[in-house]
CSV table of C-alpha atoms in Angstrom, one decimal:
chain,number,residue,atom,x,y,z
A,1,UNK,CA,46.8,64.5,70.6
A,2,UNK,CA,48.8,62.5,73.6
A,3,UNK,CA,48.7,58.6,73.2
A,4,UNK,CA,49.7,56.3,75.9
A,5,UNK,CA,50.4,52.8,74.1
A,6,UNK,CA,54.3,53.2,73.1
A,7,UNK,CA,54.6,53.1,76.7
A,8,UNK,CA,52.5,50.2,77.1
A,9,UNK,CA,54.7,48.1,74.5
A,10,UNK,CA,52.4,48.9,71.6
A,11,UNK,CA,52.9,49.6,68.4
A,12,UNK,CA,52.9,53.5,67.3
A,13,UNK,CA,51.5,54.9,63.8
A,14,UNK,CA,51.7,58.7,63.4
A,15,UNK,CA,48.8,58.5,61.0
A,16,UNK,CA,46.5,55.4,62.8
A,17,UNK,CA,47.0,55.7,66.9
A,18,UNK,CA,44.1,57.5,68.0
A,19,UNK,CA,44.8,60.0,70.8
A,20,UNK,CA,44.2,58.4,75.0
A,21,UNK,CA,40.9,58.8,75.2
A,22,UNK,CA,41.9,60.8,78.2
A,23,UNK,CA,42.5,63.6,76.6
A,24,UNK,CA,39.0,64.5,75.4
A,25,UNK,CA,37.1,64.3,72.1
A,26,UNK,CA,38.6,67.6,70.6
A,27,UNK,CA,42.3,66.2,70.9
A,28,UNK,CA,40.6,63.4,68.3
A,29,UNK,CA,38.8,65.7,66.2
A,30,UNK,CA,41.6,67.7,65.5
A,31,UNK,CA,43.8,64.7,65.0
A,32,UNK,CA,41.4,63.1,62.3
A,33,UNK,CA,41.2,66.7,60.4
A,34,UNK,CA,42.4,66.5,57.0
A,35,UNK,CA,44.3,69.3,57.1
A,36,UNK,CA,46.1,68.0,60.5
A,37,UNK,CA,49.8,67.0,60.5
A,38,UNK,CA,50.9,65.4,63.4
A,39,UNK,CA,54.1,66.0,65.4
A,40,UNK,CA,56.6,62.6,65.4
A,41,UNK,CA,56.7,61.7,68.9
A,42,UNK,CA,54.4,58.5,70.0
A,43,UNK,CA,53.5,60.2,73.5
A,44,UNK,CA,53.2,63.3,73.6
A,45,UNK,CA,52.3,64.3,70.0
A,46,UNK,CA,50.5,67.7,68.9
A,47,UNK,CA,48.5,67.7,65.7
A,48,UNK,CA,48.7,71.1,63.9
A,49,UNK,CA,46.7,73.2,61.1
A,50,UNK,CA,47.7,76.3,59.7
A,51,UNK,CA,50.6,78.1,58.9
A,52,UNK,CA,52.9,76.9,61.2
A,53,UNK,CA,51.6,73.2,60.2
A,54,UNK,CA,54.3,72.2,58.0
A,55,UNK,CA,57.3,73.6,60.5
A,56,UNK,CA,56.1,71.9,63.7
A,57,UNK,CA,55.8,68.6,61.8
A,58,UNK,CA,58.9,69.0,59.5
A,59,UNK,CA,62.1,65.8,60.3
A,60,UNK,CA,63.9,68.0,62.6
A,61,UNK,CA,60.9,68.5,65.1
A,62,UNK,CA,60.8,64.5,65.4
A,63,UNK,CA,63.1,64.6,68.6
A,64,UNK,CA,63.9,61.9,71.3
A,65,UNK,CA,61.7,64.1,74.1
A,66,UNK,CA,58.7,65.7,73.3
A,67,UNK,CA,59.8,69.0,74.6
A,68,UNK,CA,63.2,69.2,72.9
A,69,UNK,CA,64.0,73.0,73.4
A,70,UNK,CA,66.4,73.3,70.5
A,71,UNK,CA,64.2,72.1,67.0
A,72,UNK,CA,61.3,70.6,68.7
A,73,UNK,CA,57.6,71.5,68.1
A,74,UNK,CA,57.7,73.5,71.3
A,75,UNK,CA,60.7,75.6,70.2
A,76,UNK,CA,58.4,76.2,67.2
A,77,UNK,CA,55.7,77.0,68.9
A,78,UNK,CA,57.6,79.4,71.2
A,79,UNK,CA,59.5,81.4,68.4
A,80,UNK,CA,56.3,82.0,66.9
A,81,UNK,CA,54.9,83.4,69.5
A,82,UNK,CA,52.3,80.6,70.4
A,83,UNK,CA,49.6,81.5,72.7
A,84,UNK,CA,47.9,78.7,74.6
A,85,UNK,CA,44.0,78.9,74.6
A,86,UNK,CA,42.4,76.5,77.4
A,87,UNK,CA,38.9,76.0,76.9
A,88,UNK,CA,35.6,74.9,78.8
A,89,UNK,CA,37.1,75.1,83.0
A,90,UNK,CA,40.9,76.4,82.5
A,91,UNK,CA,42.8,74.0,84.9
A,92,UNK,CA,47.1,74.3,84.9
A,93,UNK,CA,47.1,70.9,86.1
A,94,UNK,CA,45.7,70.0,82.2
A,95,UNK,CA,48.3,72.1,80.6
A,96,UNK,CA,50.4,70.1,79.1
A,97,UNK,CA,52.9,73.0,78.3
A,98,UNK,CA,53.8,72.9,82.0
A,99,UNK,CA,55.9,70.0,81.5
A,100,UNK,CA,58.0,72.0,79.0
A,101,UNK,CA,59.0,74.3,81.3
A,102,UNK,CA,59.7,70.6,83.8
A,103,UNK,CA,62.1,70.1,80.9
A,104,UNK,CA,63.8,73.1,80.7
A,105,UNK,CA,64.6,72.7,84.6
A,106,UNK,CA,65.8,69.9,84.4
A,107,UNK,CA,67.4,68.4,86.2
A,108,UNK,CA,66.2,70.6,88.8
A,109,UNK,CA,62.9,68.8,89.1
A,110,UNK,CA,63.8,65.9,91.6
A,111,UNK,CA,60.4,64.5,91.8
A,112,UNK,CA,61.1,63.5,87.6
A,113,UNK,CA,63.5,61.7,85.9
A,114,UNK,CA,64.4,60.5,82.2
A,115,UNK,CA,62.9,56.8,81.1
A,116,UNK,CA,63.6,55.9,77.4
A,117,UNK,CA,60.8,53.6,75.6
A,118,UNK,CA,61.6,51.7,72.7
A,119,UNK,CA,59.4,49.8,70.3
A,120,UNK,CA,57.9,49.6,66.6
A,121,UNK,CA,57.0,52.9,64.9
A,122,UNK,CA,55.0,53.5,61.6
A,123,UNK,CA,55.9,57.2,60.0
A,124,UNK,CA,54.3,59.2,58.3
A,125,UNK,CA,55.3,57.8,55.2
A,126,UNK,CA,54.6,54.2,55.9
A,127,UNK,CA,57.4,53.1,57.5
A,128,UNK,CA,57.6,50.9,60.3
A,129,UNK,CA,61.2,50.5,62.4
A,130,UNK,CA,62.2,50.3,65.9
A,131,UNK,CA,62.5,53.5,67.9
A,132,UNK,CA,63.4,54.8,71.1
A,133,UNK,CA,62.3,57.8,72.3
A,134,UNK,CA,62.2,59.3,76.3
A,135,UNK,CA,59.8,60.7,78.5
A,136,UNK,CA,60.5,63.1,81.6
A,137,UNK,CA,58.1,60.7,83.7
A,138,UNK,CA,57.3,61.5,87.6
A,139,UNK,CA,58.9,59.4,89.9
A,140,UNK,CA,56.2,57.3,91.7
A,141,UNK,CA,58.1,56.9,94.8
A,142,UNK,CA,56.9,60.1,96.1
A,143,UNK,CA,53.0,60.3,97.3
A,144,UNK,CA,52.3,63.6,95.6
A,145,UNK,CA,51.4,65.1,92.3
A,146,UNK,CA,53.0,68.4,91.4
A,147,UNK,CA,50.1,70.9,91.4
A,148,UNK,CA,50.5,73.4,88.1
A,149,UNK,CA,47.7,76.1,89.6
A,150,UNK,CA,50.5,78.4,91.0
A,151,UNK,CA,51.3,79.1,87.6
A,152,UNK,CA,48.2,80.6,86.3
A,153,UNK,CA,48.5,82.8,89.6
A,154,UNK,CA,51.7,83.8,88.9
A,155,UNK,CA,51.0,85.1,85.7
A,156,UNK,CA,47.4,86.8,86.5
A,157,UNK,CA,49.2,88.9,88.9
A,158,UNK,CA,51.5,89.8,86.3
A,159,UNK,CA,48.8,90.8,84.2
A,160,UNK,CA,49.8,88.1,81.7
A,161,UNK,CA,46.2,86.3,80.6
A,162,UNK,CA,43.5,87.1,79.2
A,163,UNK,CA,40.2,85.1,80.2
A,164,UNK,CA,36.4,85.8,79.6
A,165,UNK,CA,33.2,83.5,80.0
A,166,UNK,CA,32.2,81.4,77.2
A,167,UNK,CA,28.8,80.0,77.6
A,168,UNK,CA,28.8,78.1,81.0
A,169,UNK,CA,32.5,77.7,81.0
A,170,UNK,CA,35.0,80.0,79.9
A,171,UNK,CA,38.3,80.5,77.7
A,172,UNK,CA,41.4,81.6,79.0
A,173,UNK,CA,44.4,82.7,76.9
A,174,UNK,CA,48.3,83.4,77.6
A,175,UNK,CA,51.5,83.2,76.0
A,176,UNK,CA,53.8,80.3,76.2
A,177,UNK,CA,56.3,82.9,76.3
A,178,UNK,CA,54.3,84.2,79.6
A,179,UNK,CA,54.5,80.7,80.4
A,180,UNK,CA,58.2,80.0,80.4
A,181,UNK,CA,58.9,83.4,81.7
A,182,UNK,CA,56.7,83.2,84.9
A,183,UNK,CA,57.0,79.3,86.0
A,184,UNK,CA,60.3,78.7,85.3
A,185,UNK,CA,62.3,81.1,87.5
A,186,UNK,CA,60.1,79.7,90.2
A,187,UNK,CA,61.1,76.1,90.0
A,188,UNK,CA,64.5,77.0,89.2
A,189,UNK,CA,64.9,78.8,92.8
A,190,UNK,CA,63.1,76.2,94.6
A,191,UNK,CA,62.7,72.5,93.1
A,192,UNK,CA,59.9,71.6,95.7
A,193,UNK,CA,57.8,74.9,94.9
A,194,UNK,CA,55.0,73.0,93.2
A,195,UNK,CA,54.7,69.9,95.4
A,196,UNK,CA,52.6,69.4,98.1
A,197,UNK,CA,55.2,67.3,99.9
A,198,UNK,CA,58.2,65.2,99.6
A,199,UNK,CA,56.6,62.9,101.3
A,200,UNK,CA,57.5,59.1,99.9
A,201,UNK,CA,54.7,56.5,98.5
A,202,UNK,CA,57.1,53.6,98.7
A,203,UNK,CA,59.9,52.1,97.3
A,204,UNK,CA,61.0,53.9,93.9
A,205,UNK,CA,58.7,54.2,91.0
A,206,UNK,CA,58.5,53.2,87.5
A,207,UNK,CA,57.4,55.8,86.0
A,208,UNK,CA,55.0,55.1,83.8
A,209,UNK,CA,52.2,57.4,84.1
A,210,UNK,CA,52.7,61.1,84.5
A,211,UNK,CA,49.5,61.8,86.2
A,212,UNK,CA,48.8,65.5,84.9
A,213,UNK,CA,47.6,64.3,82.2
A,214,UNK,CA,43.7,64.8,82.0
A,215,UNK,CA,42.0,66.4,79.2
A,216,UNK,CA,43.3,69.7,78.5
A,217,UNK,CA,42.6,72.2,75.2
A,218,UNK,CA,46.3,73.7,75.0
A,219,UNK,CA,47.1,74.3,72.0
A,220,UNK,CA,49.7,76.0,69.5
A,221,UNK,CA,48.4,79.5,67.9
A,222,UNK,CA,48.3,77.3,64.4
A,223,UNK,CA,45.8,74.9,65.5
A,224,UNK,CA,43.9,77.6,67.7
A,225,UNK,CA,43.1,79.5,64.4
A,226,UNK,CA,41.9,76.4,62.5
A,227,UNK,CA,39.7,75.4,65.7
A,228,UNK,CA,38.4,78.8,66.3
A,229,UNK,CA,37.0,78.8,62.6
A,230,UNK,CA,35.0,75.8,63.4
A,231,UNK,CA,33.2,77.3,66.3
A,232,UNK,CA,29.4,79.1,65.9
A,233,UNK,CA,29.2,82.9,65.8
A,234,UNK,CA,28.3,83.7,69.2
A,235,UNK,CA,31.2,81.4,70.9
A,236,UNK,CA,33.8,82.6,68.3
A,237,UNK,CA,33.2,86.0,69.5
A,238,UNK,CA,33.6,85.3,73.0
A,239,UNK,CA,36.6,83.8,72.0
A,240,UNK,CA,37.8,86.6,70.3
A,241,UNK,CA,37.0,89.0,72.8
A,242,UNK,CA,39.3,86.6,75.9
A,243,UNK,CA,41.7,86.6,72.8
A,244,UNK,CA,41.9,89.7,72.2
A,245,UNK,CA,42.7,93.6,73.3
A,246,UNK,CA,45.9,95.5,73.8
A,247,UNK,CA,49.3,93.4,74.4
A,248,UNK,CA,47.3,90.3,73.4
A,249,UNK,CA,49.5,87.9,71.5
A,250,UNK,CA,46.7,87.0,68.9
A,251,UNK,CA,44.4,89.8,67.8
A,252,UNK,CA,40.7,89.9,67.4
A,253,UNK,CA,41.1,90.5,64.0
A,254,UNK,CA,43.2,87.7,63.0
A,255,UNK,CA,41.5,85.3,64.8
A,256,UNK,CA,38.2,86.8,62.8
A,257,UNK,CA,40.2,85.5,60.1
């Protein structure tokens, strides 16, 4: 449930900033559920139902980046056992998860760099102080995006996702775990690997907008579950069934739950 306007110099409310209209009308749906809790940070935010609701939203997850690998909502996620489930036309470049695994390399991503944002913030509680809080931006000085696609490759031939149609798109389904596991060894051995080029746009960049970020349906196993339930009968089961099967992370059954 991304939002772009702390980094415009806006204000941020956990409860009241909609999600960047960017990222699709699910992303607000979910947000607006009563039973959603959302994560602290004014970018990039998750909101989460289910079990693991309370956890990924608890003070400790409320960390400076958004991928924090020690208590944030990621590190939840991941110690859980989080699968990510990308619906309608599964595209890497939409997974925000990706930029985790940015994270964890860092600083071995030279096309990135840290850029702290600081402005007023509204908790959850009603709150409202001045915070600061960083983003892993991409550096605008160089002409390309980096392209997440290898990724999904990299973890088909490894046998790691399961996918099936659903209607006239289709649902796709992996581990974060898979994720980490696959991507980041890659980028750790070669910086560049997901670049097109080094080539150079100009003279330096600010930084302000990512670029990957387009609408994207990744999401934690406890919001997955709650999502799932809403669907019809017919879609839920083709759900289940890209969900599902041996060595899948989330069982058919559970999800039927």
């Amino acid at each position: 449930t991304f939002s772009w306007t702390f980094y415009r110099g806006q204000p941020h409310s956990v409860l009241e900033t909609p999600c960047d209209p960017g990222m699709g009308n699910l992303s607000e749906i979910l947000r607006v559920d009563p039973r959603a809790r959302r994560t602290g940070h004014p970018g990039q935010n998750w909101s989460a139902i289910g079990k693991l609701a309370e956890a990924m939203t608890a003070p400790e997850t409320d960390t400076v980046s958004a991928w924090d690998n020690k208590t944030g909502p990621a590190r939840v996620a991941r110690d859980a056992g989080a699968v990510i489930l990308m619906l309608g036309y599964p595209n890497m470049n939409t997974c925000s998860f990706t930029h985790y695994v940015e994270e964890l390399a860092a600083p071995n991503c030279p096309y990135r760099f840290w850029k702290d944002f600081t402005g007023p913030y509204t908790t959850r509680d009603g709150v409202t102080e001045e915070r600061t809080y960083s983003f892993y931006a991409r550096d605008l000085k160089y002409k390309h995006h980096p392209i997440f696609e290898p990724a999904l490759h990299w973890m088909r031939e490894a046998g790691l996702v399961k996918e099936s149609p659903v209607g006239r798109g289709a649902a796709l389904a992996f581990t974060l775990e898979s994720l980490v596991n696959t991507m980041l060894p890659k980028i750790t051995a070669d910086p560049w690997i997901l670049m097109e080029s080094q080539e150079l746009e100009g003279e330096g960049g600010d930084g302000n907008s990512d670029g990957n970020n387009a609408p994207s349906v990744s999401v934690p196993l406890s919001a997955v579950l709650g999502l799932v339930g809403a669907l019809d009968s017919d879609a839920k089961s083709q759900v289940v069934k890209a969900c599902g099967g041996a060595g899948s992370a989330v069982g058919g059954e559970e999800l039927r739950k």
